[in-house]
Short mmCIF file of C-alpha atoms in Angstrom, two decimals:
data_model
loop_
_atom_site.label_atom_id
_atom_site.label_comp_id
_atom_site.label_asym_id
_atom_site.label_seq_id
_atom_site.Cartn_x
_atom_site.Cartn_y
_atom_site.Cartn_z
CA UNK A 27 -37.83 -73.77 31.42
CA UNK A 28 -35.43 -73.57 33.76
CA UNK A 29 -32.40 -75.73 33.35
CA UNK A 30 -29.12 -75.53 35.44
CA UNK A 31 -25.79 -77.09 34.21
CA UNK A 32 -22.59 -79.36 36.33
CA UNK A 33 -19.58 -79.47 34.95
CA UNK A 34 -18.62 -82.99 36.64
CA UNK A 35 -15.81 -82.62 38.75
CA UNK A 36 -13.30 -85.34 37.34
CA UNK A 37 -11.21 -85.37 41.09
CA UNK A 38 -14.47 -86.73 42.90
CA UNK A 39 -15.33 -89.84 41.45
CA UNK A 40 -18.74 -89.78 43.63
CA UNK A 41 -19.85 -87.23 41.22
CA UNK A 42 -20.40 -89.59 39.01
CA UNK A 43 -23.09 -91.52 41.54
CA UNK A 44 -25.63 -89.42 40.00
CA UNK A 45 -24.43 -89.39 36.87
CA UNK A 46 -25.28 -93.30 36.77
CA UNK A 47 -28.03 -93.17 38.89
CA UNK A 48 -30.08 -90.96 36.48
CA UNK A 49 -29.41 -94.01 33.74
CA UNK A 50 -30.44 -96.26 35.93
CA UNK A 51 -33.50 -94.73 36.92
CA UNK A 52 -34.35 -94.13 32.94
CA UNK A 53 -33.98 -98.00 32.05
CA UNK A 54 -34.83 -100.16 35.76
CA UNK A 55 -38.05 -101.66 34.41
CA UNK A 56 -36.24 -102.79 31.48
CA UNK A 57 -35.42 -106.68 31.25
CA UNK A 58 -31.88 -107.00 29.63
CA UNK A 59 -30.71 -103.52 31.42
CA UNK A 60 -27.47 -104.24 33.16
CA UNK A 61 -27.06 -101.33 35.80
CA UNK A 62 -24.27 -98.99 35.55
CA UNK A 63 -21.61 -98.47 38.28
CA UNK A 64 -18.98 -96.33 39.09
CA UNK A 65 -16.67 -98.96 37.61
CA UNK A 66 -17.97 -97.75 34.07
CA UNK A 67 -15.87 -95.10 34.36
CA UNK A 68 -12.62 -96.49 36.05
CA UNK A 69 -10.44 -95.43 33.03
CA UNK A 70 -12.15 -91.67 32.66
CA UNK A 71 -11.51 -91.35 35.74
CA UNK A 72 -8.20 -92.78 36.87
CA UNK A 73 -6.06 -89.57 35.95
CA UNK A 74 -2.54 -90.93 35.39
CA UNK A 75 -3.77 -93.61 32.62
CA UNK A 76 -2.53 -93.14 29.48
CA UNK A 77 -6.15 -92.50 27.82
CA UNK A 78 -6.16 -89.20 29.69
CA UNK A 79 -3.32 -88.54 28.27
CA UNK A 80 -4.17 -88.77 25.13
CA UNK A 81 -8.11 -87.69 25.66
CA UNK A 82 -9.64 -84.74 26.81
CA UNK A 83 -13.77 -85.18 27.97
CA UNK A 84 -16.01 -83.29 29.95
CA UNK A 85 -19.33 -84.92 31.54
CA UNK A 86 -22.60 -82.59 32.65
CA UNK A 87 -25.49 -83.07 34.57
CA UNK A 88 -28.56 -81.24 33.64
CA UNK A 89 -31.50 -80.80 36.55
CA UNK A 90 -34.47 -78.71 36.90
CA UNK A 91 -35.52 -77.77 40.02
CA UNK A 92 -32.58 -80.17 41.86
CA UNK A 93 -34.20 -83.16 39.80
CA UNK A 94 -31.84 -84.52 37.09
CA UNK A 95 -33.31 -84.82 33.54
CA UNK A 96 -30.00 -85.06 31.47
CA UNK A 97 -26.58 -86.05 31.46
CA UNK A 98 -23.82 -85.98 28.63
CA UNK A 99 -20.07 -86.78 27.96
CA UNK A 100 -18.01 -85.20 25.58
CA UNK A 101 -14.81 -86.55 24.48
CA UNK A 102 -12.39 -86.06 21.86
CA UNK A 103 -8.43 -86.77 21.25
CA UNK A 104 -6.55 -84.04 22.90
CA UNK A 105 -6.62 -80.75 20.17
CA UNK A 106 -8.24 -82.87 17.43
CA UNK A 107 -10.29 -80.89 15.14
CA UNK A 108 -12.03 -83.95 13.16
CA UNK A 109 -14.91 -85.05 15.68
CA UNK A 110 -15.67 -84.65 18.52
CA UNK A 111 -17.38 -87.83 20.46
CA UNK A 112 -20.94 -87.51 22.11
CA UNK A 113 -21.97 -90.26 24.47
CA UNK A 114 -23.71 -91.59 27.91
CA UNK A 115 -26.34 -89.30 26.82
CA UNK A 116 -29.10 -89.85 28.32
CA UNK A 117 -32.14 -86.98 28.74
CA UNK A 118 -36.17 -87.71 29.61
CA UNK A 119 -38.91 -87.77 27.02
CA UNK A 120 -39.27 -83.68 26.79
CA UNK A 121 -38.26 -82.41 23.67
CA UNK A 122 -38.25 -78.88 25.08
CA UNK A 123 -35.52 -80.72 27.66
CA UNK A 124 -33.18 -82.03 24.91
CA UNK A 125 -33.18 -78.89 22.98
CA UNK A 126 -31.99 -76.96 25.37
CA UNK A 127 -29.45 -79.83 26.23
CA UNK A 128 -28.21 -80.05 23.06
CA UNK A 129 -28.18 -77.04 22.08
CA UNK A 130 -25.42 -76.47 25.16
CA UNK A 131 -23.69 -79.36 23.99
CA UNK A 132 -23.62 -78.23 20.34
CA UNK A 133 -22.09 -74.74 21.36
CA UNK A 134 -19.65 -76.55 23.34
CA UNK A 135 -18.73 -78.39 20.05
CA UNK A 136 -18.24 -75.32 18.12
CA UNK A 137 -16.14 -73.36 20.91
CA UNK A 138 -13.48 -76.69 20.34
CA UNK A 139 -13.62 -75.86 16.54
CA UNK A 140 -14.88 -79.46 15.60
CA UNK A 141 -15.90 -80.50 12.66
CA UNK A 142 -18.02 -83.75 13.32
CA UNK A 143 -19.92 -84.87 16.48
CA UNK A 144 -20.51 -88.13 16.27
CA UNK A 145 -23.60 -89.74 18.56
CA UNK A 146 -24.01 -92.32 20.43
CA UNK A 147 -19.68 -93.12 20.84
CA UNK A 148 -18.89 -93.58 25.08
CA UNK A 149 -15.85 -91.48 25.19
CA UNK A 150 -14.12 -93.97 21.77
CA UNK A 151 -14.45 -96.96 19.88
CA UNK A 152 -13.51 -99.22 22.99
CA UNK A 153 -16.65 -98.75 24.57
CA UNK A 154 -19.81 -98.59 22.87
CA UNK A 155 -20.75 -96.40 19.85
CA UNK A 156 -23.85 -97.50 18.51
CA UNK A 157 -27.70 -97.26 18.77
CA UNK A 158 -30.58 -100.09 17.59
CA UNK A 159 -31.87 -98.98 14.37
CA UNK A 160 -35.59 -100.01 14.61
CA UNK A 161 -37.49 -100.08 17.61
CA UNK A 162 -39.30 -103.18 17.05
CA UNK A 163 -36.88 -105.68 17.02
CA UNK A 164 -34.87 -107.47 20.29
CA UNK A 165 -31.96 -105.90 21.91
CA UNK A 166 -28.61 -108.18 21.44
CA UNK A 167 -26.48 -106.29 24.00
CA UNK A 168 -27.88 -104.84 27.00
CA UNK A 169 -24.69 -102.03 26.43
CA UNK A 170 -25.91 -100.43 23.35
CA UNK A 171 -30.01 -99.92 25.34
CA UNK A 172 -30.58 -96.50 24.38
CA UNK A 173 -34.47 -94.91 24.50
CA UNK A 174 -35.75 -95.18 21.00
CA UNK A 175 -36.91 -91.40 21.17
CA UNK A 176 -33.35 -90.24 20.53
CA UNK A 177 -33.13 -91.18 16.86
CA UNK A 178 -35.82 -88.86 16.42
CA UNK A 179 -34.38 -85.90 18.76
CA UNK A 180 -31.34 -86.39 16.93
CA UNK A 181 -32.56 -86.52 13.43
CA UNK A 182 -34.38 -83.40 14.56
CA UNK A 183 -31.04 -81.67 14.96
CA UNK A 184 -29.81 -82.56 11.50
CA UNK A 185 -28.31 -85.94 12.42
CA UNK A 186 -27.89 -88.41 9.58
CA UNK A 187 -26.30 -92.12 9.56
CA UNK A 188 -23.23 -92.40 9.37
CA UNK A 189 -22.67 -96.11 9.74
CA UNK A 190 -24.85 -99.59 9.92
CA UNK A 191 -24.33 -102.57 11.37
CA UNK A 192 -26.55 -105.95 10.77
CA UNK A 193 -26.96 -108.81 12.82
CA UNK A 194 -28.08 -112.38 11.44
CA UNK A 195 -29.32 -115.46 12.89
CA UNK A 196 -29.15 -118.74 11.70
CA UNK A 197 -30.26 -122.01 12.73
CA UNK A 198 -27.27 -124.39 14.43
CA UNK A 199 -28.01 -126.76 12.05
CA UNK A 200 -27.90 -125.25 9.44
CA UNK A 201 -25.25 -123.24 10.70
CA UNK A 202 -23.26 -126.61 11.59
CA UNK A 203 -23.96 -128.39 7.76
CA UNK A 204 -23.20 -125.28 5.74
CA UNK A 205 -20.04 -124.73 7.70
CA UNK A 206 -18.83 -128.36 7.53
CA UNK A 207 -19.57 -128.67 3.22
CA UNK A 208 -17.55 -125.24 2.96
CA UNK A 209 -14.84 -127.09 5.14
CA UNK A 210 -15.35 -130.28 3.22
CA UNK A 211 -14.73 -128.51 -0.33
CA UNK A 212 -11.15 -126.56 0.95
CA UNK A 213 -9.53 -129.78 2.06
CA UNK A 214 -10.62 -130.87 -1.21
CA UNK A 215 -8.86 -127.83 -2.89
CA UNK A 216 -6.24 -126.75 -1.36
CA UNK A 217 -3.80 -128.95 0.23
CA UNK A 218 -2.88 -126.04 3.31
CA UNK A 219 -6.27 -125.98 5.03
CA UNK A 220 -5.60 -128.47 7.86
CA UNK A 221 -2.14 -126.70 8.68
CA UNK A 222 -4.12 -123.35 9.45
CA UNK A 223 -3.61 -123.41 13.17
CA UNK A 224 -6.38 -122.79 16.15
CA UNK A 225 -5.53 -122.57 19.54
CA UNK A 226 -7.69 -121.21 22.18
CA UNK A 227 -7.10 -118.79 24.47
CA UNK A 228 -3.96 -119.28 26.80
CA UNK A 229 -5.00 -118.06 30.39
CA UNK A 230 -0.94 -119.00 31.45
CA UNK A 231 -0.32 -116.21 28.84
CA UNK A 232 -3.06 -114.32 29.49
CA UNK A 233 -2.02 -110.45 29.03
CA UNK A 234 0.30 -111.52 25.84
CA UNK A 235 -2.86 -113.31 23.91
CA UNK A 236 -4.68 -110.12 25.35
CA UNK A 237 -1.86 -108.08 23.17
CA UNK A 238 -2.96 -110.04 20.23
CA UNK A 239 -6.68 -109.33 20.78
CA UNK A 240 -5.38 -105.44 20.90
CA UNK A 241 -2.99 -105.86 17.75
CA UNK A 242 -5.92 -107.49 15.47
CA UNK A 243 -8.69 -105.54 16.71
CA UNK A 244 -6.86 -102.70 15.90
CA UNK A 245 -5.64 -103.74 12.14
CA UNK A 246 -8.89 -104.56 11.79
CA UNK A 247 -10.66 -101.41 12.29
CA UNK A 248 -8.01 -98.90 12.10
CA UNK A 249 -9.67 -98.23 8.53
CA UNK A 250 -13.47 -98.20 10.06
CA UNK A 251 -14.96 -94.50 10.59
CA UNK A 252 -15.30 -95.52 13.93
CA UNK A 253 -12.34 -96.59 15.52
CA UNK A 254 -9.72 -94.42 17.12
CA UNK A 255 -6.74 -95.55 18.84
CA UNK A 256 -6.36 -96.75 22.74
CA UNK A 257 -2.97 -97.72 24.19
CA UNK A 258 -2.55 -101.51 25.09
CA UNK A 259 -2.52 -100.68 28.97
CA UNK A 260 -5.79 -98.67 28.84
CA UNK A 261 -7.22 -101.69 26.54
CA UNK A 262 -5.49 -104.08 28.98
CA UNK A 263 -7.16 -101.98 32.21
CA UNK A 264 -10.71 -103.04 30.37
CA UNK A 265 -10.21 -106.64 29.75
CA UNK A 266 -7.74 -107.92 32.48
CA UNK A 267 -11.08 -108.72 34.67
CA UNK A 268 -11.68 -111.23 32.63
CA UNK A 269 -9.08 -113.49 33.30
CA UNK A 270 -10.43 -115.56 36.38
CA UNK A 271 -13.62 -115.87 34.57
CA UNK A 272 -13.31 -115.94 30.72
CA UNK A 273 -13.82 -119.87 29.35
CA UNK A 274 -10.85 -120.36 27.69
CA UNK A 275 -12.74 -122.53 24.90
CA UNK A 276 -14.79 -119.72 23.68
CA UNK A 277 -11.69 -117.89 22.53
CA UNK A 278 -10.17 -119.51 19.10
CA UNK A 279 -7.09 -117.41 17.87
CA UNK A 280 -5.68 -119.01 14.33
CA UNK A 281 -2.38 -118.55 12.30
CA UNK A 282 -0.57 -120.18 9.31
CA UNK A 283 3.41 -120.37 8.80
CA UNK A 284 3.53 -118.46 11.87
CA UNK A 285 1.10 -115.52 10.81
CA UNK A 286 -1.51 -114.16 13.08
CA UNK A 287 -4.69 -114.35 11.38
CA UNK A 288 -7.49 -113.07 13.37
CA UNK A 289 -9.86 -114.60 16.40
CA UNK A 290 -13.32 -115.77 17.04
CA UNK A 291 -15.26 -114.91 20.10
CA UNK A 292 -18.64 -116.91 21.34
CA UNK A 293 -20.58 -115.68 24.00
CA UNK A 294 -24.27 -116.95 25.00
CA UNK A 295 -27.73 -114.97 24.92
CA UNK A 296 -26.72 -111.73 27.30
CA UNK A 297 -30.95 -111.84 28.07
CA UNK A 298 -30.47 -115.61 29.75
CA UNK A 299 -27.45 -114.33 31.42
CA UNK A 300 -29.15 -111.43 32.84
CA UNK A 301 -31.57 -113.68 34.47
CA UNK A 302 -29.31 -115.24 36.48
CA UNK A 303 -27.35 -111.58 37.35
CA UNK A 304 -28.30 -112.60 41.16
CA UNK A 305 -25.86 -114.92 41.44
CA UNK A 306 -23.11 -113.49 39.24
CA UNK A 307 -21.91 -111.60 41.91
CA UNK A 308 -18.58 -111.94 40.72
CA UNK A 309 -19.24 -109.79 37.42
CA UNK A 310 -20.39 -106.82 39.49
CA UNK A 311 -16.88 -105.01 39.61
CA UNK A 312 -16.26 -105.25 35.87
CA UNK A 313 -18.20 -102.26 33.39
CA UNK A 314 -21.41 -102.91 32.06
CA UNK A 315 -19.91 -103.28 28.83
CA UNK A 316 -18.25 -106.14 29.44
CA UNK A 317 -20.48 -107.57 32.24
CA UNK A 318 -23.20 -107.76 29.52
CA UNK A 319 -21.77 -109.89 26.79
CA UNK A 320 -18.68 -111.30 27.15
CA UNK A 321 -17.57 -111.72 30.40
CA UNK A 322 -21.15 -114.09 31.39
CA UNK A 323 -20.00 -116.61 28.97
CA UNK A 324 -17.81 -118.66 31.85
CA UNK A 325 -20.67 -117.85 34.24
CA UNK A 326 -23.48 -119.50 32.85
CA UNK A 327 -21.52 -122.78 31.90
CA UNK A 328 -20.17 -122.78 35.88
CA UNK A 329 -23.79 -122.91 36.56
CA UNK A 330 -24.78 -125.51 34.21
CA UNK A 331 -27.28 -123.49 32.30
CA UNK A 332 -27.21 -124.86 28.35
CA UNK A 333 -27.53 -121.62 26.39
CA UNK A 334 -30.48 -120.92 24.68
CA UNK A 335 -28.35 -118.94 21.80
CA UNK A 336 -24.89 -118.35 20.81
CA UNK A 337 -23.15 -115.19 19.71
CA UNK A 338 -20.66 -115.00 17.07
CA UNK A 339 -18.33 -112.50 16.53
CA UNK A 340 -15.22 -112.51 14.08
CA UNK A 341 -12.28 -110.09 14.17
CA UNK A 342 -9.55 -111.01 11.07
CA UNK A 343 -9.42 -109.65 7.96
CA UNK A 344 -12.41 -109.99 5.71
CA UNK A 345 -11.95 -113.82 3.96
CA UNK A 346 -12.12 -112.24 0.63
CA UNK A 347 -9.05 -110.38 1.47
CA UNK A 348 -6.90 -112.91 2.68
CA UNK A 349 -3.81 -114.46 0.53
CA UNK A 350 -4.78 -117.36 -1.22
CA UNK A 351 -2.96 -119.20 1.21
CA UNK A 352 -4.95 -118.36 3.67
CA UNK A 353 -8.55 -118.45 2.86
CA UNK A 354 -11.01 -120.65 4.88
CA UNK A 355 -9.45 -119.12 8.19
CA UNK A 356 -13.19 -118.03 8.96
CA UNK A 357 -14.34 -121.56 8.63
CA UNK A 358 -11.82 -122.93 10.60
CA UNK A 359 -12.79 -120.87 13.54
CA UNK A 360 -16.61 -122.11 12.91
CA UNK A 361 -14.72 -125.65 12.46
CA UNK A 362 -13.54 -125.06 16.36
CA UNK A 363 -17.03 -123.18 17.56
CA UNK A 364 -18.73 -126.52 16.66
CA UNK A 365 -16.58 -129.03 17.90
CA UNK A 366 -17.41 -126.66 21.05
CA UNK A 367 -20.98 -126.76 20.48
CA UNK A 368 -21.33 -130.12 20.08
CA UNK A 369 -19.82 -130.99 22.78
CA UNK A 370 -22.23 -129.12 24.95
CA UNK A 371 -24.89 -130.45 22.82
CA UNK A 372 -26.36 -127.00 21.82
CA UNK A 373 -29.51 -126.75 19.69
CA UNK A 374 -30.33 -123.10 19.71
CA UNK A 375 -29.50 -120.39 17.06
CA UNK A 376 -26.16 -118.72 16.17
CA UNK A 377 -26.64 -114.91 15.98
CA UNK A 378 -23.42 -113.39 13.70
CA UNK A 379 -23.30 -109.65 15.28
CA UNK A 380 -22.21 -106.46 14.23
CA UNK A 381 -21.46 -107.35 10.34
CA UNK A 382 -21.28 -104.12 8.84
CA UNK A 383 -23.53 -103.64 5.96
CA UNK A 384 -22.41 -103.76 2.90
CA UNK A 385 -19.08 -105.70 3.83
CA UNK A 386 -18.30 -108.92 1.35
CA UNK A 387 -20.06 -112.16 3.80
CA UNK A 388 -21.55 -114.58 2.64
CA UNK A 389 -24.49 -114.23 5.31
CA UNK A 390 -25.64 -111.59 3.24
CA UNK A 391 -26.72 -113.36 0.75
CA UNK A 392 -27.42 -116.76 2.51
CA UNK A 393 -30.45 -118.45 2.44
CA UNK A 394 -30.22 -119.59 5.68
CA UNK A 395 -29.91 -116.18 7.13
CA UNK A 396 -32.12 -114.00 8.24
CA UNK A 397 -31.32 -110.26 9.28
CA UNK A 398 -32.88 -109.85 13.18
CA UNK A 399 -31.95 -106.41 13.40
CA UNK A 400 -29.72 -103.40 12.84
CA UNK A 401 -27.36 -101.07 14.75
CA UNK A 402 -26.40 -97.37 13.30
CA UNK A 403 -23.93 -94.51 14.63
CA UNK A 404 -24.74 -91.03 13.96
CA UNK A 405 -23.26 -87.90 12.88
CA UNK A 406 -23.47 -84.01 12.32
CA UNK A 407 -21.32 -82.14 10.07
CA UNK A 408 -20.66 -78.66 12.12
CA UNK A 409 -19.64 -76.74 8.63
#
């Protein structure tokens, strides 16, 4: 078979018109697919920011005959041995095609001396780095759509899990009277719980709250297998977007005796919002990755379209590890998500996301909730 190989060049950004294009072709009939733009790559490709500074990637385009039936992106930290990241991989449904693509890629690996590639991670942790476990079950974020014929390709190639994620729904009522008894028995038992402070997000302060989305997400999963480090202006260049459009009352930070304790992010059904792309014309500029989950959230209230289900996800330190001081944070931020909720009258389902398994919640061992499906990341020992 014959298969020819581009090297992207990283000076001509309308390389990478093809490189999307080929994605989009792969996933158009697909109904939560959010298309991919040049804008996906804004920070890759803008060469005086500091994540190319501290990040070295290459990108490749694999036709046959002229007609593209692969692409890849390789990206580590600039002379890092450890791992080496694999993502926007995307390749048709020829096994005789992916071998020979990942083969190449695999040889590139061991020319940089790598120990680990890791599969699916977009360039690091600050874009998306995961892939739906079983094929059978619904798609949360249209970011993380990847063809389910790649576990297998990959698993071919001596691929193991490295990592899993679960995601739970829960009925709002339920959700709404197990959260207000657990809220009910603190300010029974400890005396603090009402001075725990919540405060939504300040859009007059925008880019300083933004620093304290950086500074917890970070402390939060500087531990975690996945994360690696981004400076605050590269992490700033991905979020600022969201400033003219983010609802302010979806973002809860809390703190206590002037600590920072962590924050709570809602955002509705990404599926609902996706029907309505048409006339979000104002999310087109900002990467898919955002576009898809969070940054719909102000969208679909401006047009008056009740969501049909609400997304949870908390970034803090795990309750079990707070001081005693401190616990019940978590419930406080549910404490302001329903007073939200409520006020919208909302009668859908909560979905938690991206719990990792095996992590001490109480979801995972709550009646009420139910598991509705799993994320993994992969990875490949070289040695």
């Amino acid at each position: 078979m014959d298969i020819s190989i581009s090297e992207l060049d990283k000076s001509q950004s309308k390389n990478f018109n093809r490189f999307s294009d080929f994605r989009n072709s792969l996933y158009k009939t697909e109904k939560s697919f959010v298309k991919e733009g040049l804008s996906e790559f804004n920070l890759l490709l803008n060469q005086s920011s500091d994540f190319n500074k501290d990040y070295e990637w290459t990108a490749y385009l694999y036709s046959n005959y002229g007609k593209v039936v692969a692409r890849a992106l390789l990206c580590r930290r600039k002379g890092s041995v450890d791992h080496l990241n694999l993502g926007y991989f995307e390749v048709i449904e020829d096994k005789d095609v992916f071998n020979i693509v990942y083969d190449h890629l695999e040889s590139m690996a061991k020319s940089m001396g790598v120990k680990t590639i890791k599969w699916p991670v977009n360039a690091n942790f600050f874009h998306s780095y995961r892939i739906k476990k079983d094929d059978d079950t619904p798609d949360l974020e249209p970011c993380y759509l990847l063809k389910s014929y790649y576990k297998k390709f990959f698993e071919s190639k001596n691929y193991s899990v490295l990592r899993t994620w679960n995601n739970y729904v829960v009925p709002y009522e339920g959700y709404r009277s197990n959260c207000l008894e657990g809220i009910e028995f603190l300010r029974s038992k400890y005396d603090y719980f009402d001075d725990i402070k919540m405060r939504h997000l300040d859009k007059s302060n925008f880019k300083e709250d933004m620093r304290l989305f950086y500074s917890q997400l970070s402390k939060s999963f500087e531990d975690k297998g996945e994360y690696e480090p981004v400076s605050f202006e590269d992490f700033y260049s991905f979020y600022s977007g969201l400033k003219s459009i983010i609802r302010s009352e979806l973002i809860n930070f809390s703190s206590y005796k002037e600590k920072d304790l962590g924050f709570m992010i809602s955002y509705v059904d990404t599926i609902q919002a996706q029907r309505l792309k048409d006339k979000l014309e104002v999310l087109l500029p900002l990467p898919s990755f955002l576009a898809s989950p969070i940054a719909k959230i102000a969208a679909l209230i401006k047009l008056q379209e009740k969501p049909e289900k609400v997304y949870l996800s908390f970034v803090g330190k795990d309750d079990s590890k707070f001081d005693e001081e401190v616990k019940g944070v978590i419930l406080k931020h549910h404490l302001a998500n329903i007073e939200y909720l409520d006020s919208i009258s909302f009668t859908g389902d909560i979905y938690f996301t991206l719990l990792e398994v095996g992590s001490n919640s109480d979801l995972q061992s709550s009646k009420l909730a139910k598991v509705f499906n799993q994320y993994v990341l992969y990875s490949k020992d070289m040695d």
